[in-house]
Every structure is written in C-alpha cells, then in structure tokens.
Amino acid sequence: SYGFFEAGPGASRKMRAMPTIDEDDADEAEGGNVDVTPRRKRFREEAFARQEKQGEEMRARAHKVDGGVVATGSVVHVSVANVDRGKLDPTNTTLVVVELVEKKKIVLYRVAGCHGVCKDLYTRAYVRLLSDVSPVRLGLDTVLRDWRSMPTVPLRTLVTAASASGGQGMRRCSCKGKCDNNKCACSKAGQRCNSRCHKGNATCTNCD
C-alpha cells in the first residue's frame, strides 16, 4: 500500500503527492531491489503455477476435440505452409505416423513418407487423421516397416517429391543442346523443360 508524508506549507504540490513504501515492503526490500522481494517472488511463482495449470487444461480440451491420440501406423494429413509448396500443390500432404514421442507430458508425432522421415515432430493439432485409409492402400506399409533406415528430411523435401509441378519454386535449365541427358537439370529430375528454360534454344527435345 502507499501513504503520503507530511509536507510543510512551503512544499510543492508534487512533493506532497510522492508515494511511500509501507513497513512490510520496506522490510522485504531491505538490502536489495524491491522487485525481487520474497513476497513478490511468491506471487510470481503462484501466478506461474496457475498459468501452467490453465495451459494443461487447454491442452486437454484441445486434445479431446481433436479426437484423442493417433495410433502408430495411422495415415494422416499434415498441413504444408505456402513457403514449402508450389502454387499448384495441395495445402497438405499425406504421411504415416511411425512413432509417438512424449516430451513434457505432451505427445508428439513422428511422420514419414516414401522419400524419408520428417525431421520435425508435430502435436495433435497439426495432424488430421484419415480414419478410412490404410497405409497398404497408399503404399506406405514399407515406410512403416523400414522408416528407421530412411533418411531424415525436411517437410519441403517430402512435399516436393510428391508434387506434380516440382514443388516450391520452379526448376529450369540453361542448356544449349538437346536436354536429353543428366547434364540438364530438367531431364535429370524427370521433368519437361518449360517456358523459363534456355531462351532461344531450338534444339531442345525435352519440351512439349
């Protein structure tokens, strides 16, 4: 609490309104900064504990709304940010859950595709269960079996591998020949040359 000290008749109005620290705060602040007094420390610890409790309750509600824990071997959709996909690519990619990892009482999901294991772990809010689809139906059964020996790659790599348009960005070449060998970036990637490739090259055989 704050009090006011007595000032003489000649004191300014500002001096008369100066706050003072009560005896309890003064005792706690003795020898140190008032911001680190034991009472304030206790208040902060109690506030932190209440925030932690509220966070746990929010996670529990969200987990219940999302449908509970997703089992290993389930096929899921993972949302893809626009910086990790091409303009013609879907906003999510289909992967399979290969492992459940628990960190600080939170269940995280490790997912994988045909071209590797995603290096990031996802919470339940970021994976959408496809309950009517099995890994065998999508050819992901071998991924579920051999994922430990597969490379760890970013999500962008998995999206690019499944993209019909080449994924994020656009591949192009500057060849002056026929673009019929692995020296051509488009031919090496198994794609056709596009309008951004080798301007003025009329000998290309890898275009429509």
Tab-separated table of C-alpha atoms in Angstrom:
chain	number	residue	atom	x	y	z
A	1	SER	CA	0.000	0.000	0.000
A	2	TYR	CA	1.003	3.617	-0.435
A	3	GLY	CA	0.865	6.522	2.070
A	4	PHE	CA	1.706	10.193	1.955
A	5	PHE	CA	4.213	12.030	4.099
A	6	GLU	CA	3.534	15.324	5.774
A	7	ALA	CA	4.988	18.309	3.968
A	8	GLY	CA	5.268	21.845	5.140
A	9	PRO	CA	3.193	24.687	3.727
A	10	GLY	CA	6.049	25.742	1.501
A	11	ALA	CA	6.430	22.318	-0.184
A	12	SER	CA	5.382	21.892	-3.784
A	13	ARG	CA	2.234	20.001	-4.777
A	14	LYS	CA	4.370	17.303	-6.438
A	15	MET	CA	6.333	16.620	-3.262
A	16	ARG	CA	3.148	16.297	-1.208
A	17	ALA	CA	1.872	13.554	-3.567
A	18	MET	CA	5.033	11.395	-3.559
A	19	PRO	CA	4.197	7.754	-2.648
A	20	THR	CA	5.986	5.996	0.169
A	21	ILE	CA	6.605	2.280	0.765
A	22	ASP	CA	4.852	0.778	3.757
A	23	GLU	CA	6.754	-1.011	6.532
A	24	ASP	CA	6.109	-4.547	5.196
A	25	ASP	CA	7.538	-3.750	1.754
A	26	ALA	CA	10.396	-1.850	3.339
A	27	ASP	CA	11.364	-4.849	5.453
A	28	GLU	CA	11.263	-7.168	2.434
A	29	ALA	CA	13.212	-4.746	0.242
A	30	GLU	CA	15.941	-4.101	2.793
A	31	GLY	CA	19.327	-4.786	1.297
A	32	GLY	CA	18.027	-5.369	-2.255
A	33	ASN	CA	15.738	-4.285	-5.061
A	34	VAL	CA	12.023	-4.112	-4.311
A	35	ASP	CA	11.355	-6.146	-7.480
A	36	VAL	CA	12.980	-9.266	-6.012
A	37	THR	CA	11.434	-9.282	-2.549
A	38	PRO	CA	10.309	-12.660	-1.147
A	39	ARG	CA	6.654	-11.661	-1.271
A	40	ARG	CA	6.802	-10.662	-4.932
A	41	LYS	CA	8.724	-13.821	-5.722
A	42	ARG	CA	5.966	-15.861	-4.078
A	43	PHE	CA	3.294	-14.028	-6.073
A	44	ARG	CA	5.139	-14.701	-9.316
A	45	GLU	CA	5.565	-18.379	-8.527
A	46	GLU	CA	1.849	-18.697	-7.726
A	47	ALA	CA	0.922	-16.904	-10.964
A	48	PHE	CA	3.242	-19.179	-12.949
A	49	ALA	CA	1.689	-22.267	-11.358
A	50	ARG	CA	-1.806	-21.063	-12.250
A	51	GLN	CA	-0.739	-20.415	-15.849
A	52	GLU	CA	0.754	-23.904	-16.072
A	53	LYS	CA	-2.491	-25.401	-14.761
A	54	GLN	CA	-4.559	-23.396	-17.231
A	55	GLY	CA	-2.277	-24.477	-20.074
A	56	GLU	CA	-2.698	-28.144	-19.139
A	57	GLU	CA	-6.485	-27.733	-19.105
A	58	MET	CA	-6.429	-26.037	-22.530
A	59	ARG	CA	-4.269	-28.816	-23.984
A	60	ALA	CA	-6.608	-31.452	-22.542
A	61	ARG	CA	-9.664	-29.763	-24.089
A	62	ALA	CA	-7.950	-29.374	-27.457
A	63	HIS	CA	-6.804	-33.000	-27.347
A	64	LYS	CA	-10.373	-34.133	-26.699
A	65	VAL	CA	-11.780	-32.006	-29.525
A	66	ASP	CA	-9.146	-33.279	-31.979
A	67	GLY	CA	-10.174	-36.873	-31.343
A	68	GLY	CA	-7.585	-38.219	-28.927
A	69	VAL	CA	-4.255	-39.910	-29.529
A	70	VAL	CA	-3.456	-41.070	-33.069
A	71	ALA	CA	-2.022	-44.581	-33.113
A	72	THR	CA	1.204	-45.607	-34.799
A	73	GLY	CA	0.523	-46.734	-38.365
A	74	SER	CA	-2.295	-44.243	-38.925
A	75	VAL	CA	-2.417	-42.252	-42.150
A	76	VAL	CA	-2.641	-38.520	-41.541
A	77	HIS	CA	-2.704	-35.205	-43.349
A	78	VAL	CA	-0.058	-32.669	-42.322
A	79	SER	CA	-0.593	-29.031	-43.202
A	80	VAL	CA	2.036	-27.504	-45.513
A	81	ALA	CA	2.981	-23.822	-45.328
A	82	ASN	CA	2.874	-21.879	-48.578
A	83	VAL	CA	6.654	-21.379	-48.463
A	84	ASP	CA	7.161	-25.157	-48.618
A	85	ARG	CA	4.888	-25.937	-51.574
A	86	GLY	CA	4.315	-24.876	-55.150
A	87	LYS	CA	1.372	-22.781	-56.237
A	88	LEU	CA	-0.325	-25.835	-57.762
A	89	ASP	CA	0.334	-28.157	-54.813
A	90	PRO	CA	-2.305	-29.049	-52.186
A	91	THR	CA	-2.200	-27.385	-48.797
A	92	ASN	CA	-1.482	-30.675	-47.010
A	93	THR	CA	0.489	-33.837	-47.631
A	94	THR	CA	-0.328	-37.458	-46.791
A	95	LEU	CA	2.071	-39.224	-44.429
A	96	VAL	CA	2.039	-42.095	-41.950
A	97	VAL	CA	2.652	-41.916	-38.197
A	98	VAL	CA	5.703	-44.045	-37.393
A	99	GLU	CA	6.362	-43.123	-33.744
A	100	LEU	CA	4.838	-41.361	-30.751
A	101	VAL	CA	7.249	-39.270	-28.682
A	102	GLU	CA	6.311	-37.866	-25.274
A	103	LYS	CA	8.017	-34.675	-24.135
A	104	LYS	CA	6.957	-32.765	-21.020
A	105	LYS	CA	3.661	-34.683	-20.872
A	106	ILE	CA	2.881	-33.728	-24.492
A	107	VAL	CA	2.526	-36.436	-27.144
A	108	LEU	CA	4.362	-35.569	-30.368
A	109	TYR	CA	4.077	-37.439	-33.656
A	110	ARG	CA	6.894	-38.508	-35.939
A	111	VAL	CA	5.670	-38.898	-39.518
A	112	ALA	CA	7.242	-40.274	-42.670
A	113	GLY	CA	6.635	-40.618	-46.382
A	114	CYS	CA	8.060	-42.670	-49.218
A	115	HIS	CA	11.108	-40.396	-49.514
A	116	GLY	CA	12.134	-40.118	-45.880
A	117	VAL	CA	11.242	-39.332	-42.280
A	118	CYS	CA	10.208	-35.777	-41.499
A	119	LYS	CA	12.741	-34.149	-39.171
A	120	ASP	CA	10.052	-32.199	-37.300
A	121	LEU	CA	7.717	-33.572	-34.630
A	122	TYR	CA	4.075	-32.478	-34.677
A	123	THR	CA	1.468	-32.018	-31.978
A	124	ARG	CA	-2.047	-33.412	-32.318
A	125	ALA	CA	-3.366	-30.102	-33.619
A	126	TYR	CA	-1.159	-30.321	-36.722
A	127	VAL	CA	-2.115	-33.823	-37.864
A	128	ARG	CA	-5.540	-34.796	-39.196
A	129	LEU	CA	-6.419	-38.480	-39.018
A	130	LEU	CA	-7.656	-40.217	-42.181
A	131	SER	CA	-9.617	-42.974	-40.463
A	132	ASP	CA	-10.857	-44.669	-43.642
A	133	VAL	CA	-7.415	-45.006	-45.286
A	134	SER	CA	-4.822	-47.697	-44.557
A	135	PRO	CA	-1.034	-47.495	-45.179
A	136	VAL	CA	-1.250	-50.506	-47.508
A	137	ARG	CA	-3.748	-48.725	-49.727
A	138	LEU	CA	-1.359	-45.796	-50.254
A	139	GLY	CA	1.817	-47.857	-50.459
A	140	LEU	CA	3.062	-46.635	-47.075
A	141	ASP	CA	3.308	-50.061	-45.455
A	142	THR	CA	7.004	-50.358	-46.394
A	143	VAL	CA	7.606	-46.908	-44.890
A	144	LEU	CA	6.046	-48.050	-41.631
A	145	ARG	CA	8.292	-51.103	-41.607
A	146	ASP	CA	11.617	-49.559	-42.724
A	147	TRP	CA	11.414	-45.947	-41.508
A	148	ARG	CA	14.367	-46.297	-39.115
A	149	SER	CA	16.728	-46.853	-42.048
A	150	MET	CA	15.309	-43.995	-44.133
A	151	PRO	CA	16.907	-40.526	-44.330
A	152	THR	CA	15.648	-37.661	-42.176
A	153	VAL	CA	14.493	-34.813	-44.399
A	154	PRO	CA	12.546	-31.533	-44.100
A	155	LEU	CA	8.839	-31.475	-44.845
A	156	ARG	CA	9.542	-29.463	-48.009
A	157	THR	CA	11.537	-32.396	-49.418
A	158	LEU	CA	8.605	-34.776	-48.881
A	159	VAL	CA	6.199	-32.300	-50.476
A	160	THR	CA	8.469	-31.705	-53.458
A	161	ALA	CA	8.886	-35.442	-54.044
A	162	ALA	CA	5.103	-35.899	-54.201
A	163	SER	CA	4.457	-32.763	-56.254
A	164	ALA	CA	3.308	-32.952	-59.850
A	165	SER	CA	4.673	-29.471	-60.576
A	166	GLY	CA	8.092	-29.701	-58.954
A	167	GLY	CA	7.245	-28.292	-55.560
A	168	GLN	CA	8.277	-24.923	-54.179
A	169	GLY	CA	9.874	-22.715	-56.841
A	170	MET	CA	10.285	-23.730	-60.482
A	171	ARG	CA	13.111	-25.799	-61.901
A	172	ARG	CA	14.666	-24.515	-65.118
A	173	CYS	CA	17.778	-25.110	-67.177
A	174	SER	CA	20.064	-23.046	-69.391
A	175	CYS	CA	21.138	-25.779	-71.769
A	176	LYS	CA	22.220	-25.054	-75.329
A	177	GLY	CA	21.800	-28.631	-76.541
A	178	LYS	CA	19.018	-31.210	-76.730
A	179	CYS	CA	18.437	-31.541	-72.979
A	180	ASP	CA	18.496	-35.330	-73.322
A	181	ASN	CA	20.984	-36.294	-70.578
A	182	ASN	CA	21.651	-35.751	-66.886
A	183	LYS	CA	23.575	-32.541	-67.551
A	184	CYS	CA	20.169	-30.937	-67.990
A	185	ALA	CA	18.531	-30.167	-64.632
A	186	CYS	CA	15.034	-30.765	-66.016
A	187	SER	CA	15.905	-34.041	-67.710
A	188	LYS	CA	17.740	-35.275	-64.614
A	189	ALA	CA	14.658	-34.574	-62.483
A	190	GLY	CA	12.414	-36.379	-64.966
A	191	GLN	CA	10.569	-33.195	-65.919
A	192	ARG	CA	9.868	-31.463	-69.190
A	193	CYS	CA	11.561	-28.161	-69.977
A	194	ASN	CA	9.287	-25.156	-69.563
A	195	SER	CA	8.980	-21.637	-70.941
A	196	ARG	CA	11.592	-20.326	-68.496
A	197	CYS	CA	14.298	-22.643	-69.807
A	198	HIS	CA	17.095	-21.917	-72.332
A	199	LYS	CA	15.657	-18.917	-74.163
A	200	GLY	CA	16.374	-19.177	-77.859
A	201	ASN	CA	17.371	-22.875	-77.818
A	202	ALA	CA	15.522	-24.515	-80.725
A	203	THR	CA	17.297	-27.889	-80.427
A	204	CYS	CA	15.674	-28.986	-77.147
A	205	THR	CA	13.934	-32.360	-77.402
A	206	ASN	CA	12.665	-32.370	-73.808
A	207	CYS	CA	9.767	-29.980	-74.309
A	208	ASP	CA	6.164	-30.241	-75.483
